[in-house]
Tab-separated table of C-alpha atoms in Angstrom:
chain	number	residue	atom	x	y	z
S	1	UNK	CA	119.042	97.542	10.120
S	2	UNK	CA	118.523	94.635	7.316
S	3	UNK	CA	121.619	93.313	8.463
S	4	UNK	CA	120.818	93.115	11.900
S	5	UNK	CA	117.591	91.450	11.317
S	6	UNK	CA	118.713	88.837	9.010
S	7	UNK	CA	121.895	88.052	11.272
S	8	UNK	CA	121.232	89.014	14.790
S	9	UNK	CA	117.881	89.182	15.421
S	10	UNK	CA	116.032	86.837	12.623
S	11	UNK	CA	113.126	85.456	13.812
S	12	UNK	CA	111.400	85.066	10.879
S	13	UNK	CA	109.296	81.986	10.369
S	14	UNK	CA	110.269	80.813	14.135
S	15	UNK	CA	107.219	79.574	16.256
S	16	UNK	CA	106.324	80.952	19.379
S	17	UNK	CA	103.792	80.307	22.118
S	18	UNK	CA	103.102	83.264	24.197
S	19	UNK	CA	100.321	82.351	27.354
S	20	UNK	CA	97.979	85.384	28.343
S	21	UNK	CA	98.620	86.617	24.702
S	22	UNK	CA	95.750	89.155	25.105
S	23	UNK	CA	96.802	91.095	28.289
S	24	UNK	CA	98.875	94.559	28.048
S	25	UNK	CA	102.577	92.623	27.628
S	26	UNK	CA	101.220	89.849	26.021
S	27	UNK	CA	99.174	91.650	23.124
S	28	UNK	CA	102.197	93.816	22.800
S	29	UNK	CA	104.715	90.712	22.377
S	30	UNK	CA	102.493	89.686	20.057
S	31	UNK	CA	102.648	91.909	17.871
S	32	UNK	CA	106.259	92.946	17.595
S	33	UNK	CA	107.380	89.136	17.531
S	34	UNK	CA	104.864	88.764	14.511
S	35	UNK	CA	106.224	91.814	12.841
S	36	UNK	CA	109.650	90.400	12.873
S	37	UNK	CA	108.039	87.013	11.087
S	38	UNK	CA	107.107	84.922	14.043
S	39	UNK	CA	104.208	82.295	13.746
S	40	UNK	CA	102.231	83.356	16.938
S	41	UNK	CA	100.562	80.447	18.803
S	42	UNK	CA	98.265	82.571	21.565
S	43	UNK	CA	96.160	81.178	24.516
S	44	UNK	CA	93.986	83.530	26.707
S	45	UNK	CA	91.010	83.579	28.884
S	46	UNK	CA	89.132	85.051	26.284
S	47	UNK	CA	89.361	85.351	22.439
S	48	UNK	CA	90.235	89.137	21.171
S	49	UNK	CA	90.643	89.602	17.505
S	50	UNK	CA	93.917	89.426	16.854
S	51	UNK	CA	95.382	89.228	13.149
S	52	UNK	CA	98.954	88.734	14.197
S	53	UNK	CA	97.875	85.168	15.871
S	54	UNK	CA	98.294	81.893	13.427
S	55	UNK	CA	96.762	79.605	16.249
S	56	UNK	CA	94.335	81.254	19.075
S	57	UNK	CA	93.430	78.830	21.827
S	58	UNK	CA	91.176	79.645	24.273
S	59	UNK	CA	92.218	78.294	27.819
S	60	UNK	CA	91.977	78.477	31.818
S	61	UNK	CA	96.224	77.711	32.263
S	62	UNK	CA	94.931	77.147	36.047
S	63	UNK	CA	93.104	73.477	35.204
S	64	UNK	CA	95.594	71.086	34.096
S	65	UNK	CA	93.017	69.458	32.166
S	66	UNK	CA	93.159	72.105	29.999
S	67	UNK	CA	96.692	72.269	29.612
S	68	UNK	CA	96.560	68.690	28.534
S	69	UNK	CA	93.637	69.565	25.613
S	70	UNK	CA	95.758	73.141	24.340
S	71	UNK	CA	99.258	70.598	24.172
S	72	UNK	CA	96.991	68.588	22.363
S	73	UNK	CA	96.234	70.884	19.921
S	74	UNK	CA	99.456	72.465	19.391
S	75	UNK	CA	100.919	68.838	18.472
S	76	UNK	CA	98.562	68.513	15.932
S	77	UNK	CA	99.555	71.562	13.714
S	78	UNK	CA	103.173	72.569	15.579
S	79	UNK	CA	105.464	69.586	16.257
S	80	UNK	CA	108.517	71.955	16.896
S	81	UNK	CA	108.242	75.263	19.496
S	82	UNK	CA	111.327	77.532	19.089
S	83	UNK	CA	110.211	80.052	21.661
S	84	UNK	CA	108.210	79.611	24.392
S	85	UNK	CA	106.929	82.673	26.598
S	86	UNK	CA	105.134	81.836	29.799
S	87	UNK	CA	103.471	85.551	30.282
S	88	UNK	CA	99.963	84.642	31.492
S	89	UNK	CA	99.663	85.533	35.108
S	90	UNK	CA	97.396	85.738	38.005
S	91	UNK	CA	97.483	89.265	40.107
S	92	UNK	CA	94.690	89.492	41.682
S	93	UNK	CA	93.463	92.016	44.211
S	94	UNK	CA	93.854	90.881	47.822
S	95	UNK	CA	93.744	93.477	50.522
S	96	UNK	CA	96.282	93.753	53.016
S	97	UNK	CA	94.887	93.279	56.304
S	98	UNK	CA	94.719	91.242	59.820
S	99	UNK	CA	91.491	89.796	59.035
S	100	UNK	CA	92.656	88.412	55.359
S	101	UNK	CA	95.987	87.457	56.277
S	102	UNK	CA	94.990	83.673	55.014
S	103	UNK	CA	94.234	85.116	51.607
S	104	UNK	CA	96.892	87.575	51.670
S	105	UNK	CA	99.800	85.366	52.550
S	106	UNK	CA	98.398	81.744	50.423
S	107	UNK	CA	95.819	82.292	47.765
S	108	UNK	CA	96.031	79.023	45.630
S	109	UNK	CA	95.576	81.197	42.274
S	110	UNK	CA	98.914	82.739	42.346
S	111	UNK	CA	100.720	79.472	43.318
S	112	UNK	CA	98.907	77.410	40.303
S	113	UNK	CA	99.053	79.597	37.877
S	114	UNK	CA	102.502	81.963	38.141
S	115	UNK	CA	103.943	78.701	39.699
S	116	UNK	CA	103.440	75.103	38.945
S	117	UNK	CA	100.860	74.965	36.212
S	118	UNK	CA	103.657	77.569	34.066
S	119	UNK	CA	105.890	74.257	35.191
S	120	UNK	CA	103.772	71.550	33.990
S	121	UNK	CA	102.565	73.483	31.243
S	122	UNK	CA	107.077	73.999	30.437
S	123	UNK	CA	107.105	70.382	31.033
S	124	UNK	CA	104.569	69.598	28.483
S	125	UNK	CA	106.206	71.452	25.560
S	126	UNK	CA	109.711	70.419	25.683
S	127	UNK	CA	109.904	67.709	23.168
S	128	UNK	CA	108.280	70.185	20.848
S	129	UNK	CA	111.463	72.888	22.404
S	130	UNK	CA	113.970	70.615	21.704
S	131	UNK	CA	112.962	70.155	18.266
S	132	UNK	CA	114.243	73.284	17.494
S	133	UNK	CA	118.004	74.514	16.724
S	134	UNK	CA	117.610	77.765	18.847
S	135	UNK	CA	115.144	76.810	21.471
S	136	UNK	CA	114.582	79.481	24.042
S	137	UNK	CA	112.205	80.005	27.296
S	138	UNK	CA	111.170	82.797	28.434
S	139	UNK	CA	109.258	83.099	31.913
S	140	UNK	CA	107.500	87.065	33.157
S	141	UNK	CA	108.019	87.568	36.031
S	142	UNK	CA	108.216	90.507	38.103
S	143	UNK	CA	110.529	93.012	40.785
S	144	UNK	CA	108.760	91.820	43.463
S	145	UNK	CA	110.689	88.294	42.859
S	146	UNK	CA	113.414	89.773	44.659
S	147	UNK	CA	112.013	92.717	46.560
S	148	UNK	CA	109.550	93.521	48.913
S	149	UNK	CA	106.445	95.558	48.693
S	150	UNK	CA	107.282	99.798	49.659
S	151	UNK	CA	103.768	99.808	50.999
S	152	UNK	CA	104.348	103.807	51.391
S	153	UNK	CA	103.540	103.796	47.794
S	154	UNK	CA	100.149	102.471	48.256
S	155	UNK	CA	98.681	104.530	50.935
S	156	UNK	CA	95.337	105.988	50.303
S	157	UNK	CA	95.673	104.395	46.704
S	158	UNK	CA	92.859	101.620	45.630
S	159	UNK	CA	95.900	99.452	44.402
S	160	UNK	CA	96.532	96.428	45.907
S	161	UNK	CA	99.701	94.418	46.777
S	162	UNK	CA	99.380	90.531	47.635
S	163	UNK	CA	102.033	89.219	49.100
S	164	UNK	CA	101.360	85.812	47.446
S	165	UNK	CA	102.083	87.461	44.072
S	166	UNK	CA	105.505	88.137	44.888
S	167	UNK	CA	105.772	84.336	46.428
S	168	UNK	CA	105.010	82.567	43.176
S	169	UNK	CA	106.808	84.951	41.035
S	170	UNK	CA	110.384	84.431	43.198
S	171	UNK	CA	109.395	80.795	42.845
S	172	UNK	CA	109.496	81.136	38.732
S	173	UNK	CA	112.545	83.076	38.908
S	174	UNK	CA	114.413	79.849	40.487
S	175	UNK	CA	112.576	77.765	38.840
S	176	UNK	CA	114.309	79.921	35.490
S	177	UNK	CA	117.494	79.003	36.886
S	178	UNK	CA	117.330	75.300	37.599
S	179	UNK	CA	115.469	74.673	34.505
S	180	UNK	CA	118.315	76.380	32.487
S	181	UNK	CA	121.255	74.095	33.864
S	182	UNK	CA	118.867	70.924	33.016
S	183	UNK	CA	117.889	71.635	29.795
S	184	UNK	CA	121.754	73.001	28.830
S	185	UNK	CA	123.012	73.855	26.353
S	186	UNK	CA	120.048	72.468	23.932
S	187	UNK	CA	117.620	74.917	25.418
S	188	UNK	CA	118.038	78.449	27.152
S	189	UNK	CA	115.669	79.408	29.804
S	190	UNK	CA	115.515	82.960	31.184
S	191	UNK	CA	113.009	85.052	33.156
S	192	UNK	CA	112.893	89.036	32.579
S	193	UNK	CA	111.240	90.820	35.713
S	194	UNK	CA	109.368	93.747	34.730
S	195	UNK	CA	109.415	97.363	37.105
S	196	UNK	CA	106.336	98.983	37.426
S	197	UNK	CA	104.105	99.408	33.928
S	198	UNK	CA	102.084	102.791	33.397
S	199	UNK	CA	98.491	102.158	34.017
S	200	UNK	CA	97.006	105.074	34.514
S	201	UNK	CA	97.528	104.685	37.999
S	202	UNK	CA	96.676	106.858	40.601
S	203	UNK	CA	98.596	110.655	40.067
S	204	UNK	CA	99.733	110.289	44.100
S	205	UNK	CA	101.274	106.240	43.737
S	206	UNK	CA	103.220	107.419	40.279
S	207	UNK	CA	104.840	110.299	41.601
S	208	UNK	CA	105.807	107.977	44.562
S	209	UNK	CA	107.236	105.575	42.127
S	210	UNK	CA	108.967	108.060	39.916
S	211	UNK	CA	110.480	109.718	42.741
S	212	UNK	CA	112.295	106.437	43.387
S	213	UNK	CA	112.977	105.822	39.937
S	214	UNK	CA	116.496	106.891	38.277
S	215	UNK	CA	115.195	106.718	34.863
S	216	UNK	CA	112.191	108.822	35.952
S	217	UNK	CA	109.638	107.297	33.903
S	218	UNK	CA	107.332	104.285	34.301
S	219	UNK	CA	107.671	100.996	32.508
S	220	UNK	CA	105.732	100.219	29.213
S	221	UNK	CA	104.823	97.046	27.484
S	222	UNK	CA	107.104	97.802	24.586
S	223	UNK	CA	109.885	97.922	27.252
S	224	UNK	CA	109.260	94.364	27.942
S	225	UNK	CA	109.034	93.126	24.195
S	226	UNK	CA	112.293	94.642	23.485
S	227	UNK	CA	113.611	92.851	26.234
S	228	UNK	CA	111.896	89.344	24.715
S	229	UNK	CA	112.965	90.122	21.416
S	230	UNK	CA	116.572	90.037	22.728
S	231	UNK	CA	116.038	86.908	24.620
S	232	UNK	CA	114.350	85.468	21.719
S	233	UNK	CA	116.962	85.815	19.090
S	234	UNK	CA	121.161	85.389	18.186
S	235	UNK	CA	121.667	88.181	20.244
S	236	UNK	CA	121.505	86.570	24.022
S	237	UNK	CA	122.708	83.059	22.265
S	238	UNK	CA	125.302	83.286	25.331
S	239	UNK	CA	122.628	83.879	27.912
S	240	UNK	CA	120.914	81.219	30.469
S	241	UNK	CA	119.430	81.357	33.263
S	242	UNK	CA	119.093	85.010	33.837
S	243	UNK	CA	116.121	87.332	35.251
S	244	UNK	CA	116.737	90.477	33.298
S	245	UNK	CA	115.359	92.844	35.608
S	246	UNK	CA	113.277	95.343	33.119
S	247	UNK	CA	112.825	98.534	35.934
S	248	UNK	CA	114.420	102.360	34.747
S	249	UNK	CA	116.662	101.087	38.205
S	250	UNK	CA	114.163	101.493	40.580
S	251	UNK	CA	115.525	98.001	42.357
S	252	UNK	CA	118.973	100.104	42.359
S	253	UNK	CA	117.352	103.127	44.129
């Protein structure tokens, strides 16, 4: 286990931004890339204690201004950024219907902030990314980058599905892969698209989802901080512009 630390996986001392740093993934990103020695830079919304953080800055990722004053900051403490994880995201809860279709189908939320504030926010950061030896992105993103909604699962369920979601998050996923051919082979870009995460949904929607599930379980947030680890570190030093699709195979079923 030392060995594969010090060889394969060693982290240690490496600086990482991770966006949205105090939702489910992010939190629990947090805390196993500081465990393996990572200096944590976090932004959020809204501060939560957080011991594993060496920088906290609190930020709105969907006014540019912002972005600006956070870049700011990080320059004055961090001049190099070996890994960069763009997990903050908007999901918001748009109903599917006739009468909201405008909302529904654009919402300018999702397409700012999953979309082209992660970009300029990306663009912001790489002189401090290519300061580094082993630079690597990461972007979230999700199955429904490359699948449609199974609205069966839904029905009768309070849980909502907005198309626009899916939109901006198949938009990071190319983004992912034209940003990894431009910044080759000085920095690897990848996105990892996460299956369904237990939420204590409703008992109905998870039997629908396990049903179509081959690994009959939902997802869980240290499923995708294993699978950031690995594009963090020596082990995926061969791997660009990938989405590793996180899922038990449900996009297989």
């Amino acid at each position: 286990t030392n060995l594969m630390k010090k060889d394969l996986i060693n982290l240690k001392n490496k600086v990482c931004l991770v966006t949205g740093c105090n939702g489910y993934i992010g939190r629990d990103i947090t805390n196993k890339l500081a465990n393996l020695g990572v200096k944590i830079i976090g932004t959020d919304l809204t501060f939560k204690k957080n011991k594993n953080l060496r920088m906290y800055i609190q930020a709105n990722l969907e006014d540019k201004d912002d972005i600006n004053r956070i870049v700011g900051k990080i320059n004055s403490k961090f001049k190099k950024i070996d890994i960069l994880i763009n997990n903050a995201s908007y999901v918001g809860t748009s109903e599917i219907s006739k009468k909201n279709y405008k909302k529904v189908f654009y919402n300018e939320k999702y397409e700012k902030l999953n979309l082209s504030n992660t970009i300029y926010f990306t663009n912001c950061l790489l002189k401090n990314l290519k300061r580094s030896s082993s630079a690597s992105i990461i972007n979230i993103s999700s199955i429904y980058s490359f699948l449609g909604y199974d609205y069966k699962l839904y029905k009768d369920t309070s849980i909502k599905a907005p198309l626009a979601y899916g939109v901006s998050k198949a938009g990071l996923v190319q983004y992912t892969k034209m940003l990894s051919n431009a910044l080759a082979p000085k920095i690897r870009v990848n996105a990892i698209s996460p299956g369904g995460i237990f939420r204590n949904q409703p008992k109905k929607f998870i039997k629908r989802y396990l049903d179509k599930t081959p690994l009959g379980r939902m997802g869980t947030e240290n499923d995708i901080a294993n699978a950031v680890i690995f594009l963090s570190s020596n082990l995926s030093t061969y791997i660009t512009g990938q989405n590793l699709i996180v899922d038990g195979g449900y996009s297989n079923a």
